[in-house]
Short mmCIF file of C-alpha atoms in Angstrom, two decimals:
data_model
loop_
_atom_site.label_atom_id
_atom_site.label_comp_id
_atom_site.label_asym_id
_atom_site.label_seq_id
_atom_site.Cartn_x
_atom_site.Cartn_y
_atom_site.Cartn_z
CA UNK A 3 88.24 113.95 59.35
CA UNK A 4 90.58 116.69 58.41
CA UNK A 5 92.91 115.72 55.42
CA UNK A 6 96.39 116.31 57.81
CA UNK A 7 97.36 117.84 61.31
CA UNK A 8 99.59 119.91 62.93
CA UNK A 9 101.41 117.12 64.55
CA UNK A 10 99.62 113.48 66.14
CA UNK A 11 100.08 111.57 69.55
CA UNK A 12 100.00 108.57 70.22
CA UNK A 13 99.25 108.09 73.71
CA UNK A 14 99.64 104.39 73.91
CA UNK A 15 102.98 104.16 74.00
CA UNK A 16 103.83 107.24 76.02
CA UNK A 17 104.69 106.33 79.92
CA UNK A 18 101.79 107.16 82.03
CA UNK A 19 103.62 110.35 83.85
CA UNK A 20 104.61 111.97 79.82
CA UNK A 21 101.00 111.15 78.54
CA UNK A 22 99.24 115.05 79.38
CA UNK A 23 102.13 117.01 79.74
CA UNK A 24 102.98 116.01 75.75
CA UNK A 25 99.63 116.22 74.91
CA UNK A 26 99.38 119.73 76.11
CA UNK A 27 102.58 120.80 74.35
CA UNK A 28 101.42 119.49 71.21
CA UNK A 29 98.22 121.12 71.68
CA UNK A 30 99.88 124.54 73.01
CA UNK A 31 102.33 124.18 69.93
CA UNK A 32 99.21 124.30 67.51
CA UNK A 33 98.22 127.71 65.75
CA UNK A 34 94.50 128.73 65.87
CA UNK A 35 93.34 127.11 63.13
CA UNK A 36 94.84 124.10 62.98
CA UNK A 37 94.53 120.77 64.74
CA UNK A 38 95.85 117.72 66.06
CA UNK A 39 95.15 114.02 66.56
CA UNK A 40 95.22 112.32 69.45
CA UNK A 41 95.29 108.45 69.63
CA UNK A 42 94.66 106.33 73.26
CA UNK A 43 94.11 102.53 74.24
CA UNK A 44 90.75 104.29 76.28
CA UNK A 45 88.51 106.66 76.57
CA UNK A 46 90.35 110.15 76.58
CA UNK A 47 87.00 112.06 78.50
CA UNK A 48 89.08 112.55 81.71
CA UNK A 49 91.55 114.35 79.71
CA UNK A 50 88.62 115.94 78.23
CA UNK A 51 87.78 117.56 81.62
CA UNK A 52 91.21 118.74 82.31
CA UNK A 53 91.04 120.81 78.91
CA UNK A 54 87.65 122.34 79.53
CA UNK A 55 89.30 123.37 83.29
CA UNK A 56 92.66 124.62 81.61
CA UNK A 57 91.90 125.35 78.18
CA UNK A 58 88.30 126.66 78.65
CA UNK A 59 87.44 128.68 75.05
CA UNK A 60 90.49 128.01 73.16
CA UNK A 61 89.70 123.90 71.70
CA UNK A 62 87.00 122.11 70.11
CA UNK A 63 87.05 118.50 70.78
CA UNK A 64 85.84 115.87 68.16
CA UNK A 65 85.79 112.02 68.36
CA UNK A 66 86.87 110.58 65.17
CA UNK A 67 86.61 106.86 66.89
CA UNK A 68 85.17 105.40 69.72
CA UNK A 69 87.08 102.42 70.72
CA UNK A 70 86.70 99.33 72.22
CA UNK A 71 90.21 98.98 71.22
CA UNK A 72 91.41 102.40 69.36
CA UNK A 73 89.63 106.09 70.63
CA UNK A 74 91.15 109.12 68.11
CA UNK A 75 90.05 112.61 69.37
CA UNK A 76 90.51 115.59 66.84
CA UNK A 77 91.87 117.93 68.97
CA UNK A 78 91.37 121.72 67.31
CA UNK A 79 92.63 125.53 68.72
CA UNK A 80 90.27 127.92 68.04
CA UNK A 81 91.67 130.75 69.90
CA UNK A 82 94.91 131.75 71.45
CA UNK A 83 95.40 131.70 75.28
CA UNK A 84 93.77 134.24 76.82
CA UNK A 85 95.74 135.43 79.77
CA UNK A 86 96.99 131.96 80.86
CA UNK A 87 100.10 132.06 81.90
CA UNK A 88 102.48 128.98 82.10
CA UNK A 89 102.47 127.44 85.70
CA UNK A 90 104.87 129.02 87.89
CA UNK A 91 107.36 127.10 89.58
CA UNK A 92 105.58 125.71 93.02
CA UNK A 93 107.27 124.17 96.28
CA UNK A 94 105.50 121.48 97.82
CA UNK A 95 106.13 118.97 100.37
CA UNK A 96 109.66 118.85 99.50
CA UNK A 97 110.00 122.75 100.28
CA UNK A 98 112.60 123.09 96.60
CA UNK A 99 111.20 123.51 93.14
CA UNK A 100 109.61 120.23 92.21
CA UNK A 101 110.11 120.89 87.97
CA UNK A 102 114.10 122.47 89.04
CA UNK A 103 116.86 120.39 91.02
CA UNK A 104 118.50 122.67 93.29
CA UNK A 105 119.79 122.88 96.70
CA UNK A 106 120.02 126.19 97.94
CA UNK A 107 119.43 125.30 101.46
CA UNK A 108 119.08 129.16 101.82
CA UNK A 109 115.94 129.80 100.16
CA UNK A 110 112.68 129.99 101.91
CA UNK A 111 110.98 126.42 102.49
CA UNK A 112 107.53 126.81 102.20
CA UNK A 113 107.22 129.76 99.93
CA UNK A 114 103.95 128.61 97.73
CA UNK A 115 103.81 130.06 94.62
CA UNK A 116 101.13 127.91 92.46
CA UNK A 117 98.02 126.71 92.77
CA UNK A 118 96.83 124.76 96.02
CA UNK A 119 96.05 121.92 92.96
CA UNK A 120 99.43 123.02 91.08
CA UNK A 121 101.24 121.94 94.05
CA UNK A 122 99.75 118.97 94.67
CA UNK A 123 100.57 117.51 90.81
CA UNK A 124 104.01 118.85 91.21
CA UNK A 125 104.34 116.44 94.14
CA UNK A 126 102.78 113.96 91.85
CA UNK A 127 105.72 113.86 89.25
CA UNK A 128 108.33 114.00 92.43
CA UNK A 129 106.70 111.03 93.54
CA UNK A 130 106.14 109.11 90.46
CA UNK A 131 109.96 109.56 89.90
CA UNK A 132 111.02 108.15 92.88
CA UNK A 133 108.69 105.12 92.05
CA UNK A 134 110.59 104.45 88.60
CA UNK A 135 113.28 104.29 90.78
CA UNK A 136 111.84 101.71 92.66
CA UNK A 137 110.48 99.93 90.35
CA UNK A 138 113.94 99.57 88.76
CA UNK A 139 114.78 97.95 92.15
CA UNK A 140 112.09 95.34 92.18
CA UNK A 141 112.83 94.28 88.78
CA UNK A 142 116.17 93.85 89.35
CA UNK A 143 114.94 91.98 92.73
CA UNK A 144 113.18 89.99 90.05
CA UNK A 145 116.21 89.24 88.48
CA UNK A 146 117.88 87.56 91.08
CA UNK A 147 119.94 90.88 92.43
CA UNK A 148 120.92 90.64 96.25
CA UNK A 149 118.22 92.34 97.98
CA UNK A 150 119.35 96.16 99.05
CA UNK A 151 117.65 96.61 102.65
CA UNK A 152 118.65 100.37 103.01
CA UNK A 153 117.20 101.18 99.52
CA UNK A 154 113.97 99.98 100.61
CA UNK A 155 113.93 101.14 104.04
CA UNK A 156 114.37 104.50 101.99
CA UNK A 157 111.52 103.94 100.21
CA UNK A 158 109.19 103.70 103.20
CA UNK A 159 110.12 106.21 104.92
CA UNK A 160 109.39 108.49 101.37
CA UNK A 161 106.11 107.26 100.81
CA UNK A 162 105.22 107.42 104.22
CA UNK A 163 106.96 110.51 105.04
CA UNK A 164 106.60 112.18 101.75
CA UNK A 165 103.89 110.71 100.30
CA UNK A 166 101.70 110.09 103.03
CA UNK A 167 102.03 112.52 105.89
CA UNK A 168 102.62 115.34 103.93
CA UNK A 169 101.03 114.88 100.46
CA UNK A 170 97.84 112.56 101.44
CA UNK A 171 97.50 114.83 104.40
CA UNK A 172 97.26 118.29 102.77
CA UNK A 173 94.65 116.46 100.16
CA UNK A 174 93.00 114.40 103.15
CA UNK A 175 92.59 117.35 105.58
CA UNK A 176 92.96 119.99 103.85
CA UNK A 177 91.38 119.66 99.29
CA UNK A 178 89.22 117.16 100.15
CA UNK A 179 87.70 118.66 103.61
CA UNK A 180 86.99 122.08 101.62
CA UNK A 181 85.62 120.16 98.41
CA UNK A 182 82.81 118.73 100.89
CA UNK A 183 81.98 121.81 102.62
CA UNK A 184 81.14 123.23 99.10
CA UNK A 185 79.00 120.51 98.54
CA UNK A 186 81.13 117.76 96.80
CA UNK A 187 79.70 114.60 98.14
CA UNK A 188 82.25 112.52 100.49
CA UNK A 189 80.19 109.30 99.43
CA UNK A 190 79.79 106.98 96.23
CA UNK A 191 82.13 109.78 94.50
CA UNK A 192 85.36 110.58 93.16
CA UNK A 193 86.79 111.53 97.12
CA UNK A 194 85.64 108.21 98.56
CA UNK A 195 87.47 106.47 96.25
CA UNK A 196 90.57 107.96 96.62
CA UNK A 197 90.53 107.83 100.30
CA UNK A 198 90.08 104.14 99.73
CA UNK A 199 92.91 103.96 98.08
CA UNK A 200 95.05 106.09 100.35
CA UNK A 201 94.29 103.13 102.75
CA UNK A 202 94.88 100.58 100.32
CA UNK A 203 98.47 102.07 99.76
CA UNK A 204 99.11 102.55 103.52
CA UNK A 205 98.41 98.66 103.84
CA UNK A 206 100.83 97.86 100.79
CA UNK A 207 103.60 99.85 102.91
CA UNK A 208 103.49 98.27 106.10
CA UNK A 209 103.82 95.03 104.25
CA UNK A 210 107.13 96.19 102.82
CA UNK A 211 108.16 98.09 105.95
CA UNK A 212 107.70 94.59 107.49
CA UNK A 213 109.78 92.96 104.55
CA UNK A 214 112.53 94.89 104.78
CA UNK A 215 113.39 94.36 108.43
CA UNK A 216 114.59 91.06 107.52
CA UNK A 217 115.28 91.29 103.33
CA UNK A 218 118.55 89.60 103.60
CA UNK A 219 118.40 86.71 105.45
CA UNK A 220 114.74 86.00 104.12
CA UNK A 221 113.77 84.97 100.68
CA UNK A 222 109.89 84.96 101.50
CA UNK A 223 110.36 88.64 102.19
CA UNK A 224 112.32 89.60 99.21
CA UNK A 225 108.86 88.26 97.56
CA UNK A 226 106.48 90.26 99.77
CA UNK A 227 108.89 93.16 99.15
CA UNK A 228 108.00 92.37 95.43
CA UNK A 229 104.64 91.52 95.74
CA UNK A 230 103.44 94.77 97.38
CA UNK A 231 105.87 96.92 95.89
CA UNK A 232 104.26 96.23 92.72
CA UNK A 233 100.54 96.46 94.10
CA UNK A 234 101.65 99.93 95.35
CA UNK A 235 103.33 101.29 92.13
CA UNK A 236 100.39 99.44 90.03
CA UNK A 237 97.47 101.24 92.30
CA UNK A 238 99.83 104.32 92.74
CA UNK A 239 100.01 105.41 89.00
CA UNK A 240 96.23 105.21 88.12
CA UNK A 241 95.29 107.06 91.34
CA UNK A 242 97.58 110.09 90.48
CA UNK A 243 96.26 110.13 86.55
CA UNK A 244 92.57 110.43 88.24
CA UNK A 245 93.07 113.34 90.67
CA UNK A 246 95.57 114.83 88.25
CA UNK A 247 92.71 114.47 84.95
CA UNK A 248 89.54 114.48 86.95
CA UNK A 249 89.36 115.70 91.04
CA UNK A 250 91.74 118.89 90.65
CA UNK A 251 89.73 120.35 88.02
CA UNK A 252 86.58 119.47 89.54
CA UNK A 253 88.22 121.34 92.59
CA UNK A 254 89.34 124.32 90.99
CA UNK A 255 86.25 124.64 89.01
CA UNK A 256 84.90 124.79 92.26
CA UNK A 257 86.75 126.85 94.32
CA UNK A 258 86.69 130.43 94.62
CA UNK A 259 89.50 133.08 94.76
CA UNK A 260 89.57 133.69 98.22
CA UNK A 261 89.28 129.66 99.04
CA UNK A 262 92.41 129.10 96.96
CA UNK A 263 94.38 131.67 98.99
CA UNK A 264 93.51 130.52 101.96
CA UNK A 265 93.92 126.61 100.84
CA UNK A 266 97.28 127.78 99.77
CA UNK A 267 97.91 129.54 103.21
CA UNK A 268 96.64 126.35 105.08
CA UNK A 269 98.99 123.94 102.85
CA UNK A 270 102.14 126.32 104.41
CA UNK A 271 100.59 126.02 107.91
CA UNK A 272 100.20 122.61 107.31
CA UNK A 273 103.81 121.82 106.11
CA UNK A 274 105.23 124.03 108.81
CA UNK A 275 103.55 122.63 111.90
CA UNK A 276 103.12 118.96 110.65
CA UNK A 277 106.44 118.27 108.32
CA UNK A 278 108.88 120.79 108.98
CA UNK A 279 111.81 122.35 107.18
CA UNK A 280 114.38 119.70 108.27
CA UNK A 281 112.19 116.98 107.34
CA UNK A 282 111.59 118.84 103.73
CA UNK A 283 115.52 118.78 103.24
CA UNK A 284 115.49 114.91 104.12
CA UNK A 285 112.79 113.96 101.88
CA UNK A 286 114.58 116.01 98.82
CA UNK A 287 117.78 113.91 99.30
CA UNK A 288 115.29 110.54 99.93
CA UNK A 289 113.82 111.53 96.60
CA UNK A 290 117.02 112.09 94.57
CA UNK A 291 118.10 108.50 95.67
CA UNK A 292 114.98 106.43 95.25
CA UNK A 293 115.19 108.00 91.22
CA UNK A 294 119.10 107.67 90.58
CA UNK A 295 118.39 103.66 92.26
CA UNK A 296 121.08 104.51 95.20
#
């Protein structure tokens, strides 16, 4: 083990949506040379993937310990970047900047700028924050707060909307459909089992949709409001950290030039003809409210 590094993180007690972005900064922070430690409550070798896919020839990996309960991971740079650019701001199913709050209801809806895969994690962290936000909700729920119907008839039609329609679809129809026509196997692998758990999720929201019709003037649905609102945010968070660490690289390891272009033409077509622009504007102002807990 090296005597000191650069800078250490501990990834136990980092939220699950700060864990890799952190752990890349520290890691782009590092000079060639040096190195940095990385502690985790698991196995790291997902995020192992996603720096062989992003950070191909510039680390060198090196398990210091192997768990069952601690896993450290010397973490070294041994070159610069080598034309990698930072990721460019990317629209998604919202149609604004997911990383930049604006609303400039002038600017062009769908205009792509990232990644087919890009996209798809920046609808991750929109997502993920408007599930704090509702998380906030069923703790307070929890608490013994009057139940807020509207905030959770919000929340369905997000996920469903937002989520589902647009997000699932695009991966459903469009990431995964091209994954198995290059040979990716649609059974026993990594696709199957997110499908499954697009359909898990799906049942968790009609449970809730069903709650919320009659939240106020029924205390056994302000517990099934609960009850599936945390299965969803508990399945939710895990399924994102997967495709985010494991199925987008294996994708865009995968994937040629020309079937990222046209992916990334598809996911406008797709947003266009399936969503559409005043839907985008809705789910942006769905979004904001779900994460401020309005």
């Amino acid at each position: 083990m090296s005597a000191s590094y650069a800078t250490t993180v501990d990834a136990r007690i980092l939220p699950v949506p700060q864990k890799h972005p952190t752990i890349f900064r520290a890691f782009d922070g590092l000079a060639v040379g040096t190195a940095m430690l990385l502690v985790n409550d698991h196995d790291p070798k997902p995020l192992y993937y996603t720096f062989a896919a992003e950070r191909a020839g510039e680390f060198e990996w090196r398990y210091l310990e192997k768990g069952p309960e601690v896993w450290q991971v010397e973490i070294s740079r041994i070159a610069d970047a080598t034309g990698r650019q930072a990721p460019p701001d990317t629209m998604g199913c919202g149609g604004l900047h997911a990383h930049h709050e604006h609303h400039d209801h002038h600017a062009h809806q769908h205009a792509h700028t990232g990644s087919p895969t890009q996209i798809l994690k920046d609808e991750h962290t929109l997502i993920l924050e408007a599930l704090d936000g509702v998380e906030r909700k069923l703790a307070a729920l929890e608490s013994g707060a009057a139940p807020d119907r509207a905030y959770f008839e919000k929340a369905v039609r997000f996920i469903r909307t937002f989520a589902d329609e647009c997000h699932h679809g695009k991966e459903e129809n469009l990431l995964f459909k091209t994954m198995v026509d290059r040979g990716f196997p649609l059974q026993g692998g990594p696709i199957a089992v997110m499908l499954s758990e697009h359909e898990a999720g799906r049942g968790y929201i009609r449970e809730m949709a069903e709650a919320s019709a009659s939240v106020v003037q029924d205390k056994a649905a302000t517990e099934k409001i609960i009850r599936n609102g945390r299965a969803y945010i508990q399945m939710l968070r895990p399924h994102i950290d997967k495709e985010n660490m494991i199925l987008y690289a294996m994708a865009d390891n995968m994937f040629s030039p020309e079937d990222q272009a046209e992916m990334g033409k598809a996911f406008e077509r797709f947003e266009t003809e399936k969503i559409g622009a005043n839907v985008h504007e809705e789910m942006m102002t769905l979004q904001a409210e779900l994460k401020a807990g309005a």
